[in-house]
PDB file of C-alpha atoms in Angstrom:
ATOM      1  CA  UNK A1368     110.096  86.613 108.023  1.00  0.00           C
ATOM      2  CA  UNK A1369     112.022  86.871 104.776  1.00  0.00           C
ATOM      3  CA  UNK A1370     110.414  89.211 102.134  1.00  0.00           C
ATOM      4  CA  UNK A1371     111.385  88.805  98.502  1.00  0.00           C
ATOM      5  CA  UNK A1372     112.027  91.527  95.939  1.00  0.00           C
ATOM      6  CA  UNK A1373     109.819  92.618  93.119  1.00  0.00           C
ATOM      7  CA  UNK A1374     109.017  89.811  90.612  1.00  0.00           C
ATOM      8  CA  UNK A1375     110.679  87.024  92.646  1.00  0.00           C
ATOM      9  CA  UNK A1376     108.869  84.454  94.814  1.00  0.00           C
ATOM     10  CA  UNK A1377     110.028  83.824  98.352  1.00  0.00           C
ATOM     11  CA  UNK A1378     111.686  80.608  97.569  1.00  0.00           C
ATOM     12  CA  UNK A1379     113.978  82.415  95.151  1.00  0.00           C
ATOM     13  CA  UNK A1380     115.287  84.764  97.763  1.00  0.00           C
ATOM     14  CA  UNK A1381     115.666  81.895 100.262  1.00  0.00           C
ATOM     15  CA  UNK A1382     117.467  79.767  97.688  1.00  0.00           C
ATOM     16  CA  UNK A1383     120.191  82.508  97.335  1.00  0.00           C
ATOM     17  CA  UNK A1384     120.520  83.664 100.888  1.00  0.00           C
ATOM     18  CA  UNK A1385     119.899  80.334 102.665  1.00  0.00           C
ATOM     19  CA  UNK A1386     118.690  81.514 105.982  1.00  0.00           C
ATOM     20  CA  UNK A1387     117.120  78.168 106.337  1.00  0.00           C
ATOM     21  CA  UNK A1388     120.583  76.660 106.872  1.00  0.00           C
ATOM     22  CA  UNK A1389     120.958  78.670 110.059  1.00  0.00           C
ATOM     23  CA  UNK A1390     117.649  77.808 111.810  1.00  0.00           C
ATOM     24  CA  UNK A1391     118.963  74.976 113.924  1.00  0.00           C
ATOM     25  CA  UNK A1392     122.280  76.692 114.814  1.00  0.00           C
ATOM     26  CA  UNK A1393     120.509  79.817 115.959  1.00  0.00           C
ATOM     27  CA  UNK A1394     117.083  78.448 117.014  1.00  0.00           C
ATOM     28  CA  UNK A1395     114.603  80.382 115.000  1.00  0.00           C
ATOM     29  CA  UNK A1396     111.553  79.820 112.810  1.00  0.00           C
ATOM     30  CA  UNK A1397     111.817  81.076 109.217  1.00  0.00           C
ATOM     31  CA  UNK A1398     108.994  81.981 106.921  1.00  0.00           C
ATOM     32  CA  UNK A1399     109.490  83.278 103.330  1.00  0.00           C
ATOM     33  CA  UNK A1400     105.937  84.110 101.983  1.00  0.00           C
ATOM     34  CA  UNK A1401     104.945  85.356  98.516  1.00  0.00           C
ATOM     35  CA  UNK A1402     103.399  88.659  97.671  1.00  0.00           C
ATOM     36  CA  UNK A1403     100.370  88.792  95.397  1.00  0.00           C
ATOM     37  CA  UNK A1404     100.521  88.932  91.597  1.00  0.00           C
ATOM     38  CA  UNK A1405      99.983  92.067  89.619  1.00  0.00           C
ATOM     39  CA  UNK A1406      96.637  92.418  87.790  1.00  0.00           C
ATOM     40  CA  UNK A1407      98.439  93.550  84.589  1.00  0.00           C
ATOM     41  CA  UNK A1408     101.660  93.469  82.661  1.00  0.00           C
ATOM     42  CA  UNK A1409     103.769  90.402  83.405  1.00  0.00           C
ATOM     43  CA  UNK A1410     101.758  89.727  86.577  1.00  0.00           C
ATOM     44  CA  UNK A1411     104.865  89.881  88.749  1.00  0.00           C
ATOM     45  CA  UNK A1412     104.684  89.145  92.454  1.00  0.00           C
ATOM     46  CA  UNK A1413     104.973  92.293  94.661  1.00  0.00           C
ATOM     47  CA  UNK A1414     104.461  93.807  97.995  1.00  0.00           C
ATOM     48  CA  UNK A1415     102.217  96.904  98.502  1.00  0.00           C
ATOM     49  CA  UNK A1416     104.886  98.633 100.462  1.00  0.00           C
ATOM     50  CA  UNK A1417     104.974 102.385  99.660  1.00  0.00           C
ATOM     51  CA  UNK A1418     104.016 104.878  97.003  1.00  0.00           C
ATOM     52  CA  UNK A1419     107.406 104.210  95.352  1.00  0.00           C
ATOM     53  CA  UNK A1420     107.556 100.476  95.380  1.00  0.00           C
ATOM     54  CA  UNK A1421     105.940  98.464  94.061  1.00  0.00           C
ATOM     55  CA  UNK A1422     102.186  98.677  93.703  1.00  0.00           C
ATOM     56  CA  UNK A1423     102.187  99.730  90.033  1.00  0.00           C
ATOM     57  CA  UNK A1424      98.639  98.613  89.284  1.00  0.00           C
ATOM     58  CA  UNK A1425      96.741 100.211  92.135  1.00  0.00           C
ATOM     59  CA  UNK A1426      95.996  97.088  94.170  1.00  0.00           C
ATOM     60  CA  UNK A1427      94.142  97.572  97.486  1.00  0.00           C
ATOM     61  CA  UNK A1428      95.892  94.573  99.023  1.00  0.00           C
ATOM     62  CA  UNK A1429      96.913  95.134 102.663  1.00  0.00           C
ATOM     63  CA  UNK A1430     100.251  93.331 102.785  1.00  0.00           C
ATOM     64  CA  UNK A1431     101.142  94.804 106.211  1.00  0.00           C
ATOM     65  CA  UNK A1432      98.102  93.050 107.715  1.00  0.00           C
ATOM     66  CA  UNK A1433      98.937  89.844 105.773  1.00  0.00           C
ATOM     67  CA  UNK A1434     102.519  89.640 107.070  1.00  0.00           C
ATOM     68  CA  UNK A1435     101.189  90.259 110.628  1.00  0.00           C
ATOM     69  CA  UNK A1436      98.840  87.483 110.163  1.00  0.00           C
ATOM     70  CA  UNK A1437     101.705  85.146 109.295  1.00  0.00           C
ATOM     71  CA  UNK A1438     103.546  86.184 112.412  1.00  0.00           C
ATOM     72  CA  UNK A1439     100.467  85.627 114.573  1.00  0.00           C
ATOM     73  CA  UNK A1440      99.932  82.183 113.012  1.00  0.00           C
ATOM     74  CA  UNK A1441     103.523  81.142 113.639  1.00  0.00           C
ATOM     75  CA  UNK A1442     103.571  82.494 117.194  1.00  0.00           C
ATOM     76  CA  UNK A1443     100.359  80.554 117.841  1.00  0.00           C
ATOM     77  CA  UNK A1444     101.877  77.342 116.559  1.00  0.00           C
ATOM     78  CA  UNK A1445     105.517  77.526 117.828  1.00  0.00           C
ATOM     79  CA  UNK A1446     107.197  78.595 121.051  1.00  0.00           C
ATOM     80  CA  UNK A1447     108.403  81.888 119.655  1.00  0.00           C
ATOM     81  CA  UNK A1448     109.894  84.636 121.870  1.00  0.00           C
ATOM     82  CA  UNK A1449     107.558  87.656 121.289  1.00  0.00           C
ATOM     83  CA  UNK A1450     110.536  89.930 121.858  1.00  0.00           C
ATOM     84  CA  UNK A1451     112.425  88.513 118.943  1.00  0.00           C
ATOM     85  CA  UNK A1452     110.242  88.853 115.850  1.00  0.00           C
ATOM     86  CA  UNK A1453     112.231  90.161 112.882  1.00  0.00           C
ATOM     87  CA  UNK A1454     111.890  91.021 109.210  1.00  0.00           C
ATOM     88  CA  UNK A1455     114.444  90.705 106.416  1.00  0.00           C
ATOM     89  CA  UNK A1456     113.632  92.173 103.004  1.00  0.00           C
ATOM     90  CA  UNK A1457     115.379  92.610  99.713  1.00  0.00           C
ATOM     91  CA  UNK A1458     114.483  95.590  97.534  1.00  0.00           C
ATOM     92  CA  UNK A1459     110.622  95.714  97.431  1.00  0.00           C
ATOM     93  CA  UNK A1460     110.771  93.448 100.468  1.00  0.00           C
ATOM     94  CA  UNK A1461     113.037  96.013 102.179  1.00  0.00           C
ATOM     95  CA  UNK A1462     110.406  98.703 101.550  1.00  0.00           C
ATOM     96  CA  UNK A1463     107.834  96.353 102.965  1.00  0.00           C
ATOM     97  CA  UNK A1464     109.821  95.625 106.018  1.00  0.00           C
ATOM     98  CA  UNK A1465     109.865  99.374 106.859  1.00  0.00           C
ATOM     99  CA  UNK A1466     106.100  99.572 106.322  1.00  0.00           C
ATOM    100  CA  UNK A1467     105.417  96.655 108.642  1.00  0.00           C
ATOM    101  CA  UNK A1468     107.770  97.935 111.311  1.00  0.00           C
ATOM    102  CA  UNK A1469     106.038 101.335 111.214  1.00  0.00           C
ATOM    103  CA  UNK A1470     102.452  99.955 111.344  1.00  0.00           C
ATOM    104  CA  UNK A1471     103.154  97.140 113.714  1.00  0.00           C
ATOM    105  CA  UNK A1472     105.864  98.578 115.946  1.00  0.00           C
ATOM    106  CA  UNK A1473     104.354  96.853 118.941  1.00  0.00           C
ATOM    107  CA  UNK A1474     105.288  93.432 117.320  1.00  0.00           C
ATOM    108  CA  UNK A1475     108.489  93.915 115.262  1.00  0.00           C
ATOM    109  CA  UNK A1476     111.698  94.008 117.253  1.00  0.00           C
ATOM    110  CA  UNK A1477     114.074  94.767 114.270  1.00  0.00           C
ATOM    111  CA  UNK A1478     114.314  94.681 110.515  1.00  0.00           C
ATOM    112  CA  UNK A1479     117.116  94.318 108.014  1.00  0.00           C
ATOM    113  CA  UNK A1480     116.458  95.969 104.650  1.00  0.00           C
ATOM    114  CA  UNK A1481     118.796  95.055 101.785  1.00  0.00           C
ATOM    115  CA  UNK A1482     118.561  97.650  99.003  1.00  0.00           C
ATOM    116  CA  UNK A1483     115.140  98.887 100.174  1.00  0.00           C
ATOM    117  CA  UNK A1484     114.122 102.260 101.573  1.00  0.00           C
ATOM    118  CA  UNK A1485     111.594 103.843 103.881  1.00  0.00           C
ATOM    119  CA  UNK A1486     108.852 106.081 102.593  1.00  0.00           C
ATOM    120  CA  UNK A1487     109.678 109.596 101.617  1.00  0.00           C
ATOM    121  CA  UNK A1488     106.600 110.936 103.432  1.00  0.00           C
ATOM    122  CA  UNK A1489     107.067 112.986 106.539  1.00  0.00           C
ATOM    123  CA  UNK A1490     105.067 111.513 109.418  1.00  0.00           C
ATOM    124  CA  UNK A1491     105.270 111.063 113.195  1.00  0.00           C
ATOM    125  CA  UNK A1492     107.290 108.379 114.864  1.00  0.00           C
ATOM    126  CA  UNK A1493     105.704 104.894 115.269  1.00  0.00           C
ATOM    127  CA  UNK A1494     104.277 104.145 118.736  1.00  0.00           C
ATOM    128  CA  UNK A1495     107.175 101.890 119.739  1.00  0.00           C
ATOM    129  CA  UNK A1496     110.848 102.031 118.818  1.00  0.00           C
ATOM    130  CA  UNK A1497     112.181  99.436 116.330  1.00  0.00           C
ATOM    131  CA  UNK A1498     115.838  98.583 115.587  1.00  0.00           C
ATOM    132  CA  UNK A1499     116.565  99.041 111.815  1.00  0.00           C
ATOM    133  CA  UNK A1500     119.549  97.888 109.733  1.00  0.00           C
ATOM    134  CA  UNK A1501     119.852  99.289 106.162  1.00  0.00           C
ATOM    135  CA  UNK A1502     122.259  97.361 103.964  1.00  0.00           C
ATOM    136  CA  UNK A1503     122.937  99.034 100.597  1.00  0.00           C
ATOM    137  CA  UNK A1504     125.512  99.000  97.822  1.00  0.00           C
ATOM    138  CA  UNK A1505     126.761 102.322  96.405  1.00  0.00           C
ATOM    139  CA  UNK A1506     126.650 100.978  92.830  1.00  0.00           C
ATOM    140  CA  UNK A1507     123.014  99.916  93.099  1.00  0.00           C
ATOM    141  CA  UNK A1508     121.459 100.767  89.789  1.00  0.00           C
ATOM    142  CA  UNK A1509     117.871  99.718  90.636  1.00  0.00           C
ATOM    143  CA  UNK A1510     117.349 101.381  94.102  1.00  0.00           C
ATOM    144  CA  UNK A1511     120.007 104.074  94.242  1.00  0.00           C
ATOM    145  CA  UNK A1512     122.017 104.395  97.435  1.00  0.00           C
ATOM    146  CA  UNK A1513     121.526 108.171  97.410  1.00  0.00           C
ATOM    147  CA  UNK A1514     117.855 107.964  96.705  1.00  0.00           C
ATOM    148  CA  UNK A1515     115.952 108.638  93.474  1.00  0.00           C
ATOM    149  CA  UNK A1516     112.699 107.559  91.892  1.00  0.00           C
ATOM    150  CA  UNK A1517     111.088 104.428  90.569  1.00  0.00           C
ATOM    151  CA  UNK A1518     109.924 105.096  86.963  1.00  0.00           C
ATOM    152  CA  UNK A1519     106.671 103.291  86.177  1.00  0.00           C
ATOM    153  CA  UNK A1520     105.397 103.136  82.650  1.00  0.00           C
ATOM    154  CA  UNK A1521     101.830 101.889  82.735  1.00  0.00           C
ATOM    155  CA  UNK A1522      99.135 102.157  80.058  1.00  0.00           C
ATOM    156  CA  UNK A1523     101.195 104.676  78.115  1.00  0.00           C
ATOM    157  CA  UNK A1524     101.541 106.914  81.263  1.00  0.00           C
ATOM    158  CA  UNK A1525     104.991 107.509  82.826  1.00  0.00           C
ATOM    159  CA  UNK A1526     105.261 108.167  86.575  1.00  0.00           C
ATOM    160  CA  UNK A1527     108.137 109.009  88.788  1.00  0.00           C
ATOM    161  CA  UNK A1528     107.875 107.752  92.367  1.00  0.00           C
ATOM    162  CA  UNK A1529     110.522 109.098  94.728  1.00  0.00           C
ATOM    163  CA  UNK A1530     112.219 107.251  97.575  1.00  0.00           C
ATOM    164  CA  UNK A1531     114.834 108.338 100.052  1.00  0.00           C
ATOM    165  CA  UNK A1532     118.539 107.198 100.081  1.00  0.00           C
ATOM    166  CA  UNK A1533     120.185 104.709 102.483  1.00  0.00           C
ATOM    167  CA  UNK A1534     121.464 107.310 104.856  1.00  0.00           C
ATOM    168  CA  UNK A1535     118.330 109.451 104.781  1.00  0.00           C
ATOM    169  CA  UNK A1536     116.288 106.263 105.535  1.00  0.00           C
ATOM    170  CA  UNK A1537     118.577 105.363 108.475  1.00  0.00           C
ATOM    171  CA  UNK A1538     118.542 108.929 109.827  1.00  0.00           C
ATOM    172  CA  UNK A1539     114.740 109.128 109.553  1.00  0.00           C
ATOM    173  CA  UNK A1540     114.451 105.937 111.669  1.00  0.00           C
ATOM    174  CA  UNK A1541     117.141 107.248 114.070  1.00  0.00           C
ATOM    175  CA  UNK A1542     114.940 110.278 114.601  1.00  0.00           C
ATOM    176  CA  UNK A1543     111.867 108.028 115.093  1.00  0.00           C
ATOM    177  CA  UNK A1544     113.790 106.152 117.690  1.00  0.00           C
ATOM    178  CA  UNK A1545     114.968 109.182 119.574  1.00  0.00           C
ATOM    179  CA  UNK A1546     118.565 108.716 118.623  1.00  0.00           C
ATOM    180  CA  UNK A1547     121.072 111.524 118.015  1.00  0.00           C
ATOM    181  CA  UNK A1548     121.224 111.831 114.240  1.00  0.00           C
ATOM    182  CA  UNK A1549     125.025 111.767 114.187  1.00  0.00           C
ATOM    183  CA  UNK A1550     126.297 108.465 113.208  1.00  0.00           C
ATOM    184  CA  UNK A1551     129.486 106.860 114.529  1.00  0.00           C
ATOM    185  CA  UNK A1552     131.669 104.389 112.652  1.00  0.00           C
ATOM    186  CA  UNK A1553     131.877 100.766 113.484  1.00  0.00           C
ATOM    187  CA  UNK A1554     134.250  97.993 112.299  1.00  0.00           C
ATOM    188  CA  UNK A1555     134.192  97.068 108.567  1.00  0.00           C
ATOM    189  CA  UNK A1556     132.424  93.907 107.329  1.00  0.00           C
ATOM    190  CA  UNK A1557     132.810  91.552 104.476  1.00  0.00           C
ATOM    191  CA  UNK A1558     129.331  91.130 102.872  1.00  0.00           C
ATOM    192  CA  UNK A1559     130.258  90.881  99.197  1.00  0.00           C
ATOM    193  CA  UNK A1560     132.779  88.187  98.150  1.00  0.00           C
ATOM    194  CA  UNK A1561     133.207  89.816  94.717  1.00  0.00           C
ATOM    195  CA  UNK A1562     134.825  92.891  96.324  1.00  0.00           C
ATOM    196  CA  UNK A1563     138.250  92.456  98.005  1.00  0.00           C
ATOM    197  CA  UNK A1564     138.556  92.984 101.792  1.00  0.00           C
ATOM    198  CA  UNK A1565     136.142  94.254 104.279  1.00  0.00           C
ATOM    199  CA  UNK A1566     134.381  96.425 101.711  1.00  0.00           C
ATOM    200  CA  UNK A1567     131.412  97.375 103.942  1.00  0.00           C
ATOM    201  CA  UNK A1568     131.490 100.390 106.246  1.00  0.00           C
ATOM    202  CA  UNK A1569     129.356 100.623 109.270  1.00  0.00           C
ATOM    203  CA  UNK A1570     127.559 103.726 110.515  1.00  0.00           C
ATOM    204  CA  UNK A1571     125.605 103.400 113.789  1.00  0.00           C
ATOM    205  CA  UNK A1572     122.999 105.705 115.262  1.00  0.00           C
ATOM    206  CA  UNK A1573     122.877 104.519 118.854  1.00  0.00           C
ATOM    207  CA  UNK A1574     123.395 107.574 121.130  1.00  0.00           C
ATOM    208  CA  UNK A1575     120.406 108.653 123.205  1.00  0.00           C
ATOM    209  CA  UNK A1576     117.996 106.145 121.591  1.00  0.00           C
ATOM    210  CA  UNK A1577     114.720 105.094 123.191  1.00  0.00           C
ATOM    211  CA  UNK A1578     114.951 101.595 124.748  1.00  0.00           C
ATOM    212  CA  UNK A1579     114.352  99.149 121.954  1.00  0.00           C
ATOM    213  CA  UNK A1580     115.380 101.414 119.101  1.00  0.00           C
ATOM    214  CA  UNK A1581     118.485 102.219 117.050  1.00  0.00           C
ATOM    215  CA  UNK A1582     119.501 102.610 113.427  1.00  0.00           C
ATOM    216  CA  UNK A1583     122.449 101.269 111.470  1.00  0.00           C
ATOM    217  CA  UNK A1584     123.752 101.456 107.902  1.00  0.00           C
ATOM    218  CA  UNK A1585     125.985  98.854 106.277  1.00  0.00           C
ATOM    219  CA  UNK A1586     127.318 100.478 103.180  1.00  0.00           C
ATOM    220  CA  UNK A1587     128.707  98.033 100.579  1.00  0.00           C
ATOM    221  CA  UNK A1588     131.290 100.150  98.749  1.00  0.00           C
ATOM    222  CA  UNK A1589     130.880  99.274  95.008  1.00  0.00           C
ATOM    223  CA  UNK A1590     128.041  96.815  95.807  1.00  0.00           C
ATOM    224  CA  UNK A1591     125.162  96.130  93.351  1.00  0.00           C
ATOM    225  CA  UNK A1592     121.461  95.819  93.936  1.00  0.00           C
ATOM    226  CA  UNK A1593     121.862  92.108  94.693  1.00  0.00           C
ATOM    227  CA  UNK A1594     125.149  91.575  96.508  1.00  0.00           C
ATOM    228  CA  UNK A1595     127.470  88.739  95.554  1.00  0.00           C
ATOM    229  CA  UNK A1596     127.093  87.472  99.085  1.00  0.00           C
ATOM    230  CA  UNK A1597     129.979  86.365 101.260  1.00  0.00           C
ATOM    231  CA  UNK A1598     129.972  83.035 103.083  1.00  0.00           C
ATOM    232  CA  UNK A1599     128.913  84.833 106.247  1.00  0.00           C
ATOM    233  CA  UNK A1600     126.452  87.359 104.803  1.00  0.00           C
ATOM    234  CA  UNK A1601     123.234  85.735 106.147  1.00  0.00           C
ATOM    235  CA  UNK A1602     124.918  84.736 109.372  1.00  0.00           C
ATOM    236  CA  UNK A1603     125.924  88.357 110.004  1.00  0.00           C
ATOM    237  CA  UNK A1604     122.361  89.561 109.465  1.00  0.00           C
ATOM    238  CA  UNK A1605     120.919  86.891 111.762  1.00  0.00           C
ATOM    239  CA  UNK A1606     123.424  87.662 114.522  1.00  0.00           C
ATOM    240  CA  UNK A1607     122.693  91.403 114.234  1.00  0.00           C
ATOM    241  CA  UNK A1608     118.916  90.821 114.529  1.00  0.00           C
ATOM    242  CA  UNK A1609     119.265  88.445 117.399  1.00  0.00           C
ATOM    243  CA  UNK A1610     121.334  91.011 119.246  1.00  0.00           C
ATOM    244  CA  UNK A1611     118.451  93.532 118.921  1.00  0.00           C
ATOM    245  CA  UNK A1612     115.386  92.268 120.726  1.00  0.00           C
ATOM    246  CA  UNK A1613     112.527  94.286 122.136  1.00  0.00           C
ATOM    247  CA  UNK A1614     113.263  95.387 125.773  1.00  0.00           C
TER     248      UNK A1614
END
């Protein structure tokens, strides 16, 4: 399930990342739903993902349950492997992926968050391990690689809503999954065609993990909030997800 960022519909994210072009080659079913529209302002589409992002108008919508209902509808209609149910999210959709993974860990095998983040709240581990992949550019000016806060200005009231950085997010989920919180380096990757070479470093938290859990960070050195994706960007994400099923 592909989850769009704040203000963009699902078809916008799919049009750029083109996961649909890979469904036959890799044999998966793809959904790219839309979040609800805000009650005020520009009535942007959003996911009610965390305190930071991006429920700015106090909606009570339960997007976690909504996304689960989409998964249940698809698994009821198609021959889907229950051990290979995945989420991919950009920005607000990345935040939402972490929420669904936490609240429905019995269902989600793995997630890939691009420029999203986990919640900053301290809480116990989810019931079941989930593999997580955090992809983030170091030059992201919207959701900072090192963490920060979303600044909301609503009805003349300014709010600062903090979120953790990419490494902190990955380490939090490494701890949830029982992994040693000491990452090891992997081979570099080419995710952003606007940056020369294999600009993306890899840090993996895979030692001592519970079965079905791990944590990985792909750091795009100099990458922006929306990467200028390489020809194999989406393929690399799909292959990583498919390599991380539930046990």
